mmCIF file of C-alpha atoms in Angstrom:
data_model
loop_
_atom_site.group_PDB
_atom_site.id
_atom_site.type_symbol
_atom_site.label_atom_id
_atom_site.label_comp_id
_atom_site.label_asym_id
_atom_site.label_seq_id
_atom_site.Cartn_x
_atom_site.Cartn_y
_atom_site.Cartn_z
ATOM 1 C CA UNK A 263 88.838 80.057 119.627
ATOM 2 C CA UNK A 264 90.913 77.538 117.703
ATOM 3 C CA UNK A 265 94.105 76.992 120.211
ATOM 4 C CA UNK A 266 94.114 74.333 122.827
ATOM 5 C CA UNK A 267 95.602 77.197 125.549
ATOM 6 C CA UNK A 268 92.569 79.470 125.071
ATOM 7 C CA UNK A 269 90.399 76.807 126.670
ATOM 8 C CA UNK A 270 92.549 76.287 129.819
ATOM 9 C CA UNK A 271 94.191 79.588 130.656
ATOM 10 C CA UNK A 272 92.921 81.754 133.439
ATOM 11 C CA UNK A 273 90.885 84.507 132.256
ATOM 12 C CA UNK A 274 91.080 88.018 133.229
ATOM 13 C CA UNK A 275 88.141 90.596 132.785
ATOM 14 C CA UNK A 276 89.830 94.107 131.616
ATOM 15 C CA UNK A 277 87.681 97.276 130.969
ATOM 16 C CA UNK A 278 88.615 99.088 127.712
ATOM 17 C CA UNK A 279 91.173 101.586 129.653
ATOM 18 C CA UNK A 280 93.094 98.316 130.860
ATOM 19 C CA UNK A 281 92.893 96.492 127.545
ATOM 20 C CA UNK A 282 94.302 99.859 125.875
ATOM 21 C CA UNK A 283 97.096 100.136 128.778
ATOM 22 C CA UNK A 284 98.052 96.452 127.860
ATOM 23 C CA UNK A 285 98.058 97.094 124.263
ATOM 24 C CA UNK A 286 100.209 100.092 124.757
ATOM 25 C CA UNK A 287 102.807 98.183 126.424
ATOM 26 C CA UNK A 288 103.375 95.796 123.340
ATOM 27 C CA UNK A 289 105.756 97.089 120.570
ATOM 28 C CA UNK A 290 103.395 95.709 117.812
ATOM 29 C CA UNK A 291 101.015 98.711 116.267
ATOM 30 C CA UNK A 292 98.535 96.186 114.951
ATOM 31 C CA UNK A 293 95.513 94.915 116.977
ATOM 32 C CA UNK A 294 93.176 92.125 116.181
ATOM 33 C CA UNK A 295 89.916 91.832 117.990
ATOM 34 C CA UNK A 296 88.832 88.221 117.960
ATOM 35 C CA UNK A 297 87.841 85.269 120.133
ATOM 36 C CA UNK A 298 84.231 83.836 120.139
ATOM 37 C CA UNK A 299 82.254 86.757 118.653
ATOM 38 C CA UNK A 300 83.256 90.217 119.285
ATOM 39 C CA UNK A 301 80.186 91.756 117.782
ATOM 40 C CA UNK A 302 77.996 90.140 120.447
ATOM 41 C CA UNK A 303 79.650 93.131 122.759
ATOM 42 C CA UNK A 304 78.989 95.551 119.453
ATOM 43 C CA UNK A 305 78.967 98.960 121.850
ATOM 44 C CA UNK A 306 82.164 98.048 123.678
ATOM 45 C CA UNK A 307 84.195 96.841 120.672
ATOM 46 C CA UNK A 308 83.305 100.016 119.074
ATOM 47 C CA UNK A 309 84.700 101.987 121.896
ATOM 48 C CA UNK A 310 87.638 99.925 122.099
ATOM 49 C CA UNK A 311 88.341 100.163 118.256
ATOM 50 C CA UNK A 312 87.827 103.988 118.420
ATOM 51 C CA UNK A 313 90.183 104.393 121.478
ATOM 52 C CA UNK A 314 92.824 102.325 119.623
ATOM 53 C CA UNK A 315 92.445 103.986 116.314
ATOM 54 C CA UNK A 316 92.738 107.586 118.256
ATOM 55 C CA UNK A 317 96.084 106.126 119.488
ATOM 56 C CA UNK A 318 97.255 105.456 115.629
ATOM 57 C CA UNK A 319 96.925 101.532 116.023
ATOM 58 C CA UNK A 320 95.927 99.501 112.946
ATOM 59 C CA UNK A 321 92.835 97.549 114.134
ATOM 60 C CA UNK A 322 90.831 94.693 112.735
ATOM 61 C CA UNK A 323 87.920 92.624 114.052
ATOM 62 C CA UNK A 324 87.639 89.005 113.096
ATOM 63 C CA UNK A 325 83.659 88.043 113.063
ATOM 64 C CA UNK A 326 82.117 84.611 112.441
ATOM 65 C CA UNK A 327 79.737 86.703 110.264
ATOM 66 C CA UNK A 328 76.421 85.539 112.055
ATOM 67 C CA UNK A 329 75.981 89.220 113.674
ATOM 68 C CA UNK A 330 74.976 92.254 111.301
ATOM 69 C CA UNK A 331 77.928 94.556 110.593
ATOM 70 C CA UNK A 332 76.863 98.242 110.661
ATOM 71 C CA UNK A 333 76.805 99.840 107.310
ATOM 72 C CA UNK A 334 79.417 102.598 106.806
ATOM 73 C CA UNK A 335 78.996 104.655 103.666
ATOM 74 C CA UNK A 336 82.467 106.067 103.819
ATOM 75 C CA UNK A 337 85.607 103.967 104.181
ATOM 76 C CA UNK A 338 86.464 102.794 107.868
ATOM 77 C CA UNK A 339 89.595 103.221 109.412
ATOM 78 C CA UNK A 340 89.536 99.526 110.705
ATOM 79 C CA UNK A 341 88.924 96.392 108.802
ATOM 80 C CA UNK A 342 86.758 93.280 109.294
ATOM 81 C CA UNK A 343 87.652 89.527 108.769
ATOM 82 C CA UNK A 344 84.651 87.938 108.168
ATOM 83 C CA UNK A 345 83.923 83.866 108.121
ATOM 84 C CA UNK A 346 81.248 82.194 105.941
ATOM 85 C CA UNK A 347 80.463 79.228 107.237
ATOM 86 C CA UNK A 348 80.148 76.458 104.773
ATOM 87 C CA UNK A 349 78.270 73.072 104.861
ATOM 88 C CA UNK A 350 80.994 70.979 106.484
ATOM 89 C CA UNK A 351 81.137 73.381 109.486
ATOM 90 C CA UNK A 352 77.157 72.336 110.271
ATOM 91 C CA UNK A 353 76.448 76.111 110.819
ATOM 92 C CA UNK A 354 76.023 77.226 107.327
ATOM 93 C CA UNK A 355 72.280 78.267 108.106
ATOM 94 C CA UNK A 356 73.979 81.013 110.783
ATOM 95 C CA UNK A 357 75.540 83.104 107.850
ATOM 96 C CA UNK A 358 74.180 86.633 107.611
ATOM 97 C CA UNK A 359 74.780 87.232 103.630
ATOM 98 C CA UNK A 360 73.805 90.889 104.098
ATOM 99 C CA UNK A 361 77.288 91.432 105.610
ATOM 100 C CA UNK A 362 79.005 90.573 102.211
ATOM 101 C CA UNK A 363 77.351 93.879 100.750
ATOM 102 C CA UNK A 364 78.916 96.066 103.667
ATOM 103 C CA UNK A 365 82.347 94.689 103.601
ATOM 104 C CA UNK A 366 84.751 97.139 101.855
ATOM 105 C CA UNK A 367 88.013 96.935 99.933
ATOM 106 C CA UNK A 368 90.065 96.750 103.283
ATOM 107 C CA UNK A 369 88.100 93.963 104.597
ATOM 108 C CA UNK A 370 88.639 90.223 104.099
ATOM 109 C CA UNK A 371 86.071 87.538 103.727
ATOM 110 C CA UNK A 372 87.123 84.006 104.791
ATOM 111 C CA UNK A 373 85.642 80.501 103.478
ATOM 112 C CA UNK A 374 87.012 77.412 105.593
ATOM 113 C CA UNK A 375 87.118 74.581 102.755
ATOM 114 C CA UNK A 376 86.999 71.169 103.762
ATOM 115 C CA UNK A 377 85.985 69.470 100.567
ATOM 116 C CA UNK A 378 84.551 69.979 96.882
ATOM 117 C CA UNK A 379 81.011 70.807 98.439
ATOM 118 C CA UNK A 380 82.229 73.470 100.562
ATOM 119 C CA UNK A 381 84.223 74.750 97.615
ATOM 120 C CA UNK A 382 81.266 74.746 95.194
ATOM 121 C CA UNK A 383 79.119 76.252 97.973
ATOM 122 C CA UNK A 384 81.613 79.099 98.528
ATOM 123 C CA UNK A 385 81.529 79.973 94.611
ATOM 124 C CA UNK A 386 77.630 79.999 94.707
ATOM 125 C CA UNK A 387 77.654 82.523 97.683
ATOM 126 C CA UNK A 388 80.237 84.706 95.919
ATOM 127 C CA UNK A 389 78.371 84.762 92.549
ATOM 128 C CA UNK A 390 74.732 85.568 94.558
ATOM 129 C CA UNK A 391 76.431 87.970 97.217
ATOM 130 C CA UNK A 392 79.194 89.887 95.351
ATOM 131 C CA UNK A 393 81.562 91.471 97.625
ATOM 132 C CA UNK A 394 84.225 94.382 97.691
ATOM 133 C CA UNK A 395 86.246 92.456 100.068
ATOM 134 C CA UNK A 396 89.200 90.404 99.677
ATOM 135 C CA UNK A 397 88.116 86.550 99.429
ATOM 136 C CA UNK A 398 90.098 84.118 101.056
ATOM 137 C CA UNK A 399 89.610 80.125 100.984
ATOM 138 C CA UNK A 400 91.143 78.648 103.833
ATOM 139 C CA UNK A 401 91.929 74.936 103.696
ATOM 140 C CA UNK A 402 91.109 72.392 106.609
ATOM 141 C CA UNK A 403 93.461 70.459 108.486
ATOM 142 C CA UNK A 404 93.127 66.973 109.381
ATOM 143 C CA UNK A 405 93.826 65.142 112.684
ATOM 144 C CA UNK A 406 97.495 64.471 111.023
ATOM 145 C CA UNK A 407 98.042 68.022 110.394
ATOM 146 C CA UNK A 408 97.729 67.626 106.697
ATOM 147 C CA UNK A 409 95.608 70.226 104.713
ATOM 148 C CA UNK A 410 93.773 70.150 101.290
ATOM 149 C CA UNK A 411 95.596 73.175 100.187
ATOM 150 C CA UNK A 412 96.835 71.663 96.993
ATOM 151 C CA UNK A 413 93.428 70.356 96.126
ATOM 152 C CA UNK A 414 91.896 73.864 96.543
ATOM 153 C CA UNK A 415 94.550 75.516 94.556
ATOM 154 C CA UNK A 416 93.997 73.142 91.687
ATOM 155 C CA UNK A 417 90.241 74.068 91.671
ATOM 156 C CA UNK A 418 90.927 77.606 91.760
ATOM 157 C CA UNK A 419 93.428 77.296 88.709
ATOM 158 C CA UNK A 420 90.736 75.126 86.850
ATOM 159 C CA UNK A 421 87.991 77.524 87.595
ATOM 160 C CA UNK A 422 90.363 80.599 86.680
ATOM 161 C CA UNK A 423 89.215 82.309 89.890
ATOM 162 C CA UNK A 424 92.188 84.839 90.095
ATOM 163 C CA UNK A 425 90.393 87.040 92.626
ATOM 164 C CA UNK A 426 90.480 84.242 95.532
ATOM 165 C CA UNK A 427 93.570 83.835 97.866
ATOM 166 C CA UNK A 428 94.405 80.696 99.637
ATOM 167 C CA UNK A 429 95.026 81.417 103.320
ATOM 168 C CA UNK A 430 96.846 79.129 105.557
ATOM 169 C CA UNK A 431 96.522 78.862 109.288
ATOM 170 C CA UNK A 432 100.362 79.158 109.811
ATOM 171 C CA UNK A 433 99.865 78.214 113.541
ATOM 172 C CA UNK A 434 98.475 74.645 112.326
ATOM 173 C CA UNK A 435 101.613 74.422 109.345
ATOM 174 C CA UNK A 436 103.920 74.856 112.042
ATOM 175 C CA UNK A 437 101.995 72.622 114.699
ATOM 176 C CA UNK A 438 102.086 75.507 117.366
ATOM 177 C CA UNK A 439 98.550 74.907 118.901
#
């Protein structure tokens, strides 16, 4: 959803069996289900995850956090990476904060941080809605390809937030769009 070629490439529709066949042709054993919002097709995604897990693939689902994640009282065999939209995104009102209580230790929650207001917002969210997930603050990149990662690192050190990681979008660092 954040790469230019995804808007211009011809799209093909595959059923679950077709997707699994394509995935089996790859050498990698890790599958990330992403693109738009996978949970809009929750039943199909669940079937795909179960099929991939039965074939011993490691699976994660990237979600924008607006759709409720099903509560599982036991440790899932797949993981979620969930976004929480900060004020600069213009979509912070769409966040489903109940998802934070459902996330488990093998999951991640990501905040894309554009400025100090976003950083302070993220801290407030984590204080109000504690989570078991790993927390990632992801710096924004400007039109010149520069990020505010150094600034965020300074704020984290200043606030002694040692349980938060900084996650860089490597494709942007390498200027591969």
